[in-house]
Short mmCIF file of N, CA, C and O in Angstrom, two decimals:
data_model
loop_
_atom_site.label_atom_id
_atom_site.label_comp_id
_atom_site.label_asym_id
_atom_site.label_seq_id
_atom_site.Cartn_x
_atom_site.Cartn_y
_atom_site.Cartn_z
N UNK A 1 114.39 -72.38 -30.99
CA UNK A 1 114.37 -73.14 -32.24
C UNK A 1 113.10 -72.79 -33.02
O UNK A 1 112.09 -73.33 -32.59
N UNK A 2 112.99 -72.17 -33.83
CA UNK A 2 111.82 -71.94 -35.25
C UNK A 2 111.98 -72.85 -36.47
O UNK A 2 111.89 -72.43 -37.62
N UNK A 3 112.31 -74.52 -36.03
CA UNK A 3 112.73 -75.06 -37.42
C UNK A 3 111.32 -74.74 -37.87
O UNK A 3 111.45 -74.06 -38.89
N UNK A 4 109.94 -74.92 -37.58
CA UNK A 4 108.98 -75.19 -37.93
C UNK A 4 108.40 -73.76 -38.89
O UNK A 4 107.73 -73.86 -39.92
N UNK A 5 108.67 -72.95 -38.50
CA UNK A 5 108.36 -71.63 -39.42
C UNK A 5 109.01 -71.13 -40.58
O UNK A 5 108.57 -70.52 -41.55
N UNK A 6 110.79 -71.71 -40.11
CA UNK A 6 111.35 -72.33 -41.38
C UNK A 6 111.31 -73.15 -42.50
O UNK A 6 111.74 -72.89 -43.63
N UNK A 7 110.83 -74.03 -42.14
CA UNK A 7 110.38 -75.46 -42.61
C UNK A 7 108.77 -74.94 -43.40
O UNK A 7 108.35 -75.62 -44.33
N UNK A 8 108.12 -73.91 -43.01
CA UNK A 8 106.93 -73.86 -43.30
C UNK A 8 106.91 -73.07 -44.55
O UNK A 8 106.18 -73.29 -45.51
N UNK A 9 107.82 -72.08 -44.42
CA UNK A 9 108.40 -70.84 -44.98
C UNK A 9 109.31 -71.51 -46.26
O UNK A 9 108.71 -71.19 -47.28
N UNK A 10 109.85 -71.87 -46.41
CA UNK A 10 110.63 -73.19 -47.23
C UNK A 10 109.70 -73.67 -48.54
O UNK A 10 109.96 -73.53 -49.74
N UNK A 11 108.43 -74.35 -47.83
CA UNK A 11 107.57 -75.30 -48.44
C UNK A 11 106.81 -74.38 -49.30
O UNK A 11 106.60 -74.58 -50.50
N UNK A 12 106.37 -73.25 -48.55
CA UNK A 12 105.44 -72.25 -49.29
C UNK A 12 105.89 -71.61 -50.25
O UNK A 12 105.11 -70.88 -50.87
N UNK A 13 107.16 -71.69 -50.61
CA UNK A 13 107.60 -70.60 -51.04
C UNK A 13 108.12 -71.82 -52.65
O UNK A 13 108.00 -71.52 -53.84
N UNK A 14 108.63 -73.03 -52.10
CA UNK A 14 108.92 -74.16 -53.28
C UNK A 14 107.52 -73.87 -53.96
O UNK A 14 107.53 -73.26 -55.03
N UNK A 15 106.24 -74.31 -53.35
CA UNK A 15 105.12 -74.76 -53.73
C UNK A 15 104.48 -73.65 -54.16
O UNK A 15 103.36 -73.93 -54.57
N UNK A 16 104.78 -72.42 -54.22
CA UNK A 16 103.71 -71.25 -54.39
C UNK A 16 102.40 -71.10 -53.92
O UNK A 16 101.39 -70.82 -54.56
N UNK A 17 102.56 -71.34 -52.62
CA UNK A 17 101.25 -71.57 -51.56
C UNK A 17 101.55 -70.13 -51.07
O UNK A 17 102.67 -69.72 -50.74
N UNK A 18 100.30 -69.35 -51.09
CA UNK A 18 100.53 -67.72 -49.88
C UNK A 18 99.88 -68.60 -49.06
O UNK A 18 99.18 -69.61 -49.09
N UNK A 19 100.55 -67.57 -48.10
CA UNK A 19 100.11 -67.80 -46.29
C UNK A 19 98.45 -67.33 -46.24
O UNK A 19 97.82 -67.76 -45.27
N UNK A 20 97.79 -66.59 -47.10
CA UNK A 20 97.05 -66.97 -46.98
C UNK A 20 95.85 -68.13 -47.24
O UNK A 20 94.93 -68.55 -46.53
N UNK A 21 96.29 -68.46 -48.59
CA UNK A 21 95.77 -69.93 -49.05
C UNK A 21 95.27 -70.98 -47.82
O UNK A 21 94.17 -71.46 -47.54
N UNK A 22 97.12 -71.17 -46.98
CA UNK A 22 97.21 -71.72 -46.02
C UNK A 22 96.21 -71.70 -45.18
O UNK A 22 95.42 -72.58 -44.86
N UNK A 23 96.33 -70.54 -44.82
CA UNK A 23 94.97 -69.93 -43.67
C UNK A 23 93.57 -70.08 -43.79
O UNK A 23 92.87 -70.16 -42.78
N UNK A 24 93.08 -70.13 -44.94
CA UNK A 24 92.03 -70.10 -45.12
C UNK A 24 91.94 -71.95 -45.31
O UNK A 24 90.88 -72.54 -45.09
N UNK A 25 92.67 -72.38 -45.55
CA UNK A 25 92.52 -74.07 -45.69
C UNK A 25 92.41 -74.59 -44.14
O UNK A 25 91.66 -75.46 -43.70
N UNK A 26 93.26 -73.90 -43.52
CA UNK A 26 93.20 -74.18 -41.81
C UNK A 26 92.22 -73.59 -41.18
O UNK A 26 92.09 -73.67 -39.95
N UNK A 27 91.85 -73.28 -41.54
CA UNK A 27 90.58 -72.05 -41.34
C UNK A 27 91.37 -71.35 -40.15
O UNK A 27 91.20 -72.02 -39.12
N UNK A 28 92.31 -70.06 -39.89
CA UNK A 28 93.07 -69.69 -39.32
C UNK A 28 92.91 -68.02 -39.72
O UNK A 28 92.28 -67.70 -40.73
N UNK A 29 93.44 -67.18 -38.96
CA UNK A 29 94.07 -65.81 -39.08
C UNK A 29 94.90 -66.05 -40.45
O UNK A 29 95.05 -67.24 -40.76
N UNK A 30 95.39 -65.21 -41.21
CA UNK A 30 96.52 -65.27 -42.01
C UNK A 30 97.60 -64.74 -41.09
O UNK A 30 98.71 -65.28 -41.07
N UNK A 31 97.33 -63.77 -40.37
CA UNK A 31 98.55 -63.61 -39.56
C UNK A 31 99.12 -64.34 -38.49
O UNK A 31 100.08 -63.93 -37.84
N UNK A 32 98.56 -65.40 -38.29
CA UNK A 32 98.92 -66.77 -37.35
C UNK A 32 100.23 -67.24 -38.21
O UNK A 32 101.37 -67.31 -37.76
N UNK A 33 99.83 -67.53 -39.45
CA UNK A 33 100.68 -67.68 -40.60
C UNK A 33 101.99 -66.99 -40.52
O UNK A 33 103.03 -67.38 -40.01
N UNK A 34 101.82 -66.32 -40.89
CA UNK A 34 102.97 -64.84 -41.08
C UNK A 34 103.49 -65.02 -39.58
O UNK A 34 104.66 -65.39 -39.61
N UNK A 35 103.04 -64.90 -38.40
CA UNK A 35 104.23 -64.94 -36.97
C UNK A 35 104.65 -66.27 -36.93
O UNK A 35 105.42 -66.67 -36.06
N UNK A 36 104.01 -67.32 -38.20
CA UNK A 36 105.00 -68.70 -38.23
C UNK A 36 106.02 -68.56 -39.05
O UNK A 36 107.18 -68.74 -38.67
N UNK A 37 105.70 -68.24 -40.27
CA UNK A 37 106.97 -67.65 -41.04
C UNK A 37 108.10 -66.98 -41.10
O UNK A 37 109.16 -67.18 -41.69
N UNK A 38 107.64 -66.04 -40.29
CA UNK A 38 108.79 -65.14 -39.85
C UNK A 38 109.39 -65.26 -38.52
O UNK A 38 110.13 -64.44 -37.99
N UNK A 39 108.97 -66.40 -38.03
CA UNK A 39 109.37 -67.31 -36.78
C UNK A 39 109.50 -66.04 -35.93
O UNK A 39 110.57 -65.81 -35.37
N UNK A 40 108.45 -65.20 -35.81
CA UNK A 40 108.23 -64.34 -34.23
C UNK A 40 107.78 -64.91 -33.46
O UNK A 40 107.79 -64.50 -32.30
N UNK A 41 107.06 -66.41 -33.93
CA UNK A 41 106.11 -67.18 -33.18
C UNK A 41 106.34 -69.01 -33.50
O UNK A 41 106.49 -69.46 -34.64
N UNK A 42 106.32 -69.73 -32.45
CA UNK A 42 106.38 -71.10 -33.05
C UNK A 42 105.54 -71.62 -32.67
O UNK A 42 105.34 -71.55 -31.46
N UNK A 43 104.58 -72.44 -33.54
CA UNK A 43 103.60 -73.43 -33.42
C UNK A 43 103.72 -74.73 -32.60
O UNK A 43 104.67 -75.47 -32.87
N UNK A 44 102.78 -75.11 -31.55
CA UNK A 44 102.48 -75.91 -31.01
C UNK A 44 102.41 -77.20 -31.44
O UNK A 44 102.42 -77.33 -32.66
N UNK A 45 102.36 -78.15 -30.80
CA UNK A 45 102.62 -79.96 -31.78
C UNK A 45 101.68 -80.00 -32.42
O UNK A 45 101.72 -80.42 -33.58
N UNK A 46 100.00 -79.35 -31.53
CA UNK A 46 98.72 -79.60 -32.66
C UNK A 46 98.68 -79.07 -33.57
O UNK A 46 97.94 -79.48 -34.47
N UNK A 47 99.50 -77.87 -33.74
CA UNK A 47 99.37 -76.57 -35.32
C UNK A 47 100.41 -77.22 -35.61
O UNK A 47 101.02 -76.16 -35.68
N UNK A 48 101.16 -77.94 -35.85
CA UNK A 48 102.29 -78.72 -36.76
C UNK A 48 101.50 -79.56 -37.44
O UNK A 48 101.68 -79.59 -38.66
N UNK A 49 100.23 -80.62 -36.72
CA UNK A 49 99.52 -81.51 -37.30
C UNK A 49 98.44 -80.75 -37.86
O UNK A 49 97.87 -81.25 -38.83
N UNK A 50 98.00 -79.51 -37.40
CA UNK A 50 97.13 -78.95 -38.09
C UNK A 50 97.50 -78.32 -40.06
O UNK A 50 96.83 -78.48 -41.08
N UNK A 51 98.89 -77.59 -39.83
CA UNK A 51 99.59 -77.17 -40.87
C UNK A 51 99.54 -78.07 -42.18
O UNK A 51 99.09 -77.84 -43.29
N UNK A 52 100.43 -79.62 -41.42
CA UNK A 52 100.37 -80.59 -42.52
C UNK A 52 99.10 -80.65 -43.10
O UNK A 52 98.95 -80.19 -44.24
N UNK A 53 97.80 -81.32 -42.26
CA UNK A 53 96.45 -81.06 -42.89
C UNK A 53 96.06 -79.74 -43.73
O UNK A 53 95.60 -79.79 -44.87
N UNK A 54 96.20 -79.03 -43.30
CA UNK A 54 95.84 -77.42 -44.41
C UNK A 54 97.00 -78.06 -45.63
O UNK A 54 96.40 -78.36 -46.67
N UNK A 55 98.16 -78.26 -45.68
CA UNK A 55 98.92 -78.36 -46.80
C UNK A 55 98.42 -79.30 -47.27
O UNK A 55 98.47 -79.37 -48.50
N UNK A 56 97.82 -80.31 -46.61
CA UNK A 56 97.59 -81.69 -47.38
C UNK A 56 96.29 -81.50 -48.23
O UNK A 56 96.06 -82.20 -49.22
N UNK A 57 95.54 -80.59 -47.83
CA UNK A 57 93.85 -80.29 -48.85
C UNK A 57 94.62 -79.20 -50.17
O UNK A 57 94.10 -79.08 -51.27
N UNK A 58 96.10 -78.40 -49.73
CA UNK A 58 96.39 -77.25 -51.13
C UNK A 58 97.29 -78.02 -51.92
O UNK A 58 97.64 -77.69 -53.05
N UNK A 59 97.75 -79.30 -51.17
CA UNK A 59 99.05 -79.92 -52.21
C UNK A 59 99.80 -81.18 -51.10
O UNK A 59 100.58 -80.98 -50.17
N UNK A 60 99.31 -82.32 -51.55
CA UNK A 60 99.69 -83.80 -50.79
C UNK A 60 101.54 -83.38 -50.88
O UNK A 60 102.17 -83.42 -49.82
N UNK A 61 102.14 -83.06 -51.98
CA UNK A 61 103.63 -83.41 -51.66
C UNK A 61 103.70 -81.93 -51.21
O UNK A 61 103.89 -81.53 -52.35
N UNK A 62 103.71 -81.13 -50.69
CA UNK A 62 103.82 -80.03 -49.76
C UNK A 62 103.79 -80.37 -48.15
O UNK A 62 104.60 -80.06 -47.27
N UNK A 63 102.45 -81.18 -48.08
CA UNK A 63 102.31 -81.49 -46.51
C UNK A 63 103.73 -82.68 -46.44
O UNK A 63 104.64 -82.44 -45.64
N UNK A 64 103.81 -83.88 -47.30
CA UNK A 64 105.23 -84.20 -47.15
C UNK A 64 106.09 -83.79 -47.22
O UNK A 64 106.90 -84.71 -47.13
N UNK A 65 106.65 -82.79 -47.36
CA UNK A 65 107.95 -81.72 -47.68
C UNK A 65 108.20 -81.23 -46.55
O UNK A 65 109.31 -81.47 -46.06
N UNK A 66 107.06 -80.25 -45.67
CA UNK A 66 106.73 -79.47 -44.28
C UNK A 66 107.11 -80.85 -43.84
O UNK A 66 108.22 -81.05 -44.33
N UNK A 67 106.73 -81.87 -43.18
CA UNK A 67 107.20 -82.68 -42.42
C UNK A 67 108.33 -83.36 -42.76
O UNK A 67 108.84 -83.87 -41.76
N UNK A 68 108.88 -83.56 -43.71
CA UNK A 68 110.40 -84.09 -43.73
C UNK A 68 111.38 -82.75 -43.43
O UNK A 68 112.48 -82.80 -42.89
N UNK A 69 110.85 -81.82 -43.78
CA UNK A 69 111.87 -80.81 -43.75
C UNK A 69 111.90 -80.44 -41.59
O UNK A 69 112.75 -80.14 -40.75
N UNK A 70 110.74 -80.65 -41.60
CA UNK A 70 110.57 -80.83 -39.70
C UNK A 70 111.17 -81.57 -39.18
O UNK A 70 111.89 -81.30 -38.22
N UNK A 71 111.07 -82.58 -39.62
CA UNK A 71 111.60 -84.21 -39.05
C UNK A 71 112.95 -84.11 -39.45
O UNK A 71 113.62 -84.93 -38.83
N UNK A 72 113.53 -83.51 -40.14
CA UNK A 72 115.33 -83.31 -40.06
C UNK A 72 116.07 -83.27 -39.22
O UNK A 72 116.03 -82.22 -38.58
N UNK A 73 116.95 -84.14 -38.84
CA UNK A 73 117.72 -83.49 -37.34
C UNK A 73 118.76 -82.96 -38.35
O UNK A 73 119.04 -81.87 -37.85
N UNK A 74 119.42 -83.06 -39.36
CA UNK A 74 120.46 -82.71 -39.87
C UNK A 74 121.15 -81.56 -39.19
O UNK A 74 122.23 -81.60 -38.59
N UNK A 75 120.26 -80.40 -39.39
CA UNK A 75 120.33 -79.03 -38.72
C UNK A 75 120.71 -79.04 -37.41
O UNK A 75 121.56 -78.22 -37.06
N UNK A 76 120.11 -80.05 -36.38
CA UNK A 76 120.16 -79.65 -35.20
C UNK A 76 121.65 -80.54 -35.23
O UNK A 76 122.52 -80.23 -34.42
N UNK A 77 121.86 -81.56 -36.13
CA UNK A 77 123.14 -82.42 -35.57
C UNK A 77 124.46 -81.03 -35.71
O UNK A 77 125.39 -80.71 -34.97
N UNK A 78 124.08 -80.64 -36.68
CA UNK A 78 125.39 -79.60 -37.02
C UNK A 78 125.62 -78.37 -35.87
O UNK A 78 126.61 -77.64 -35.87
N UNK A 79 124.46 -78.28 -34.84
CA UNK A 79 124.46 -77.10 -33.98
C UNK A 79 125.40 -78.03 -32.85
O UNK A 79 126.26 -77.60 -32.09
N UNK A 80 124.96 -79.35 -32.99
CA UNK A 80 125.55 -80.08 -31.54
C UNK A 80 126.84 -80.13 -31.45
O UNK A 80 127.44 -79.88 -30.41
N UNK A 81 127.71 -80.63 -33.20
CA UNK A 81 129.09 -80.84 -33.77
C UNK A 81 129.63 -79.24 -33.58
O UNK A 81 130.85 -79.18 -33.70
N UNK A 82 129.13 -78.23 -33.38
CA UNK A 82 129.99 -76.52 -33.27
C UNK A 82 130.00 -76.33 -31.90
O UNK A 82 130.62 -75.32 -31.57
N UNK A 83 129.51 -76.99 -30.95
CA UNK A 83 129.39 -76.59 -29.69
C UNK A 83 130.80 -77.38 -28.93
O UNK A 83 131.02 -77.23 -27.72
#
């Protein structure tokens, strides 16, 4: 499951946030970024709470967006209903 790089990837892209903006607000790699985005890589519960914070110093309704769009089961209900 990569909802979270999805979800991250989503927000950045509504909001016109680069991954690096991000990065440098998280004080992070930019390419930490980028293996979240392109979900080669999924972030840990603390880099989920870390993410929101970096979004929340580049744009308050961004860090709410990343977490509602996280907090969705919608997605996962529709994987459960095909099985």
């Amino acid at each position: 499951m990569r909802k979270a790089g999805k979800s991250l990837r989503q927000v950045l892209e509504a909001y016109g946030i680069s991954q690096n903006k991000l990065a440098i607000a998280m004080g992070i790699g930019r390419s930490t970024i980028h293996h979240w985005v392109n979900e080669s890589r999924d972030p840990g519960g603390d880099a989920i709470l870390e993410i929101r914070k970096g979004l929340n110093k580049l744009n308050p309704a961004a860090a709410e967006e990343f977490i509602r769009l996280y907090l969705d089961e919608s997605e996962e209900d529709e994987l459960v209903d095909r099985e």
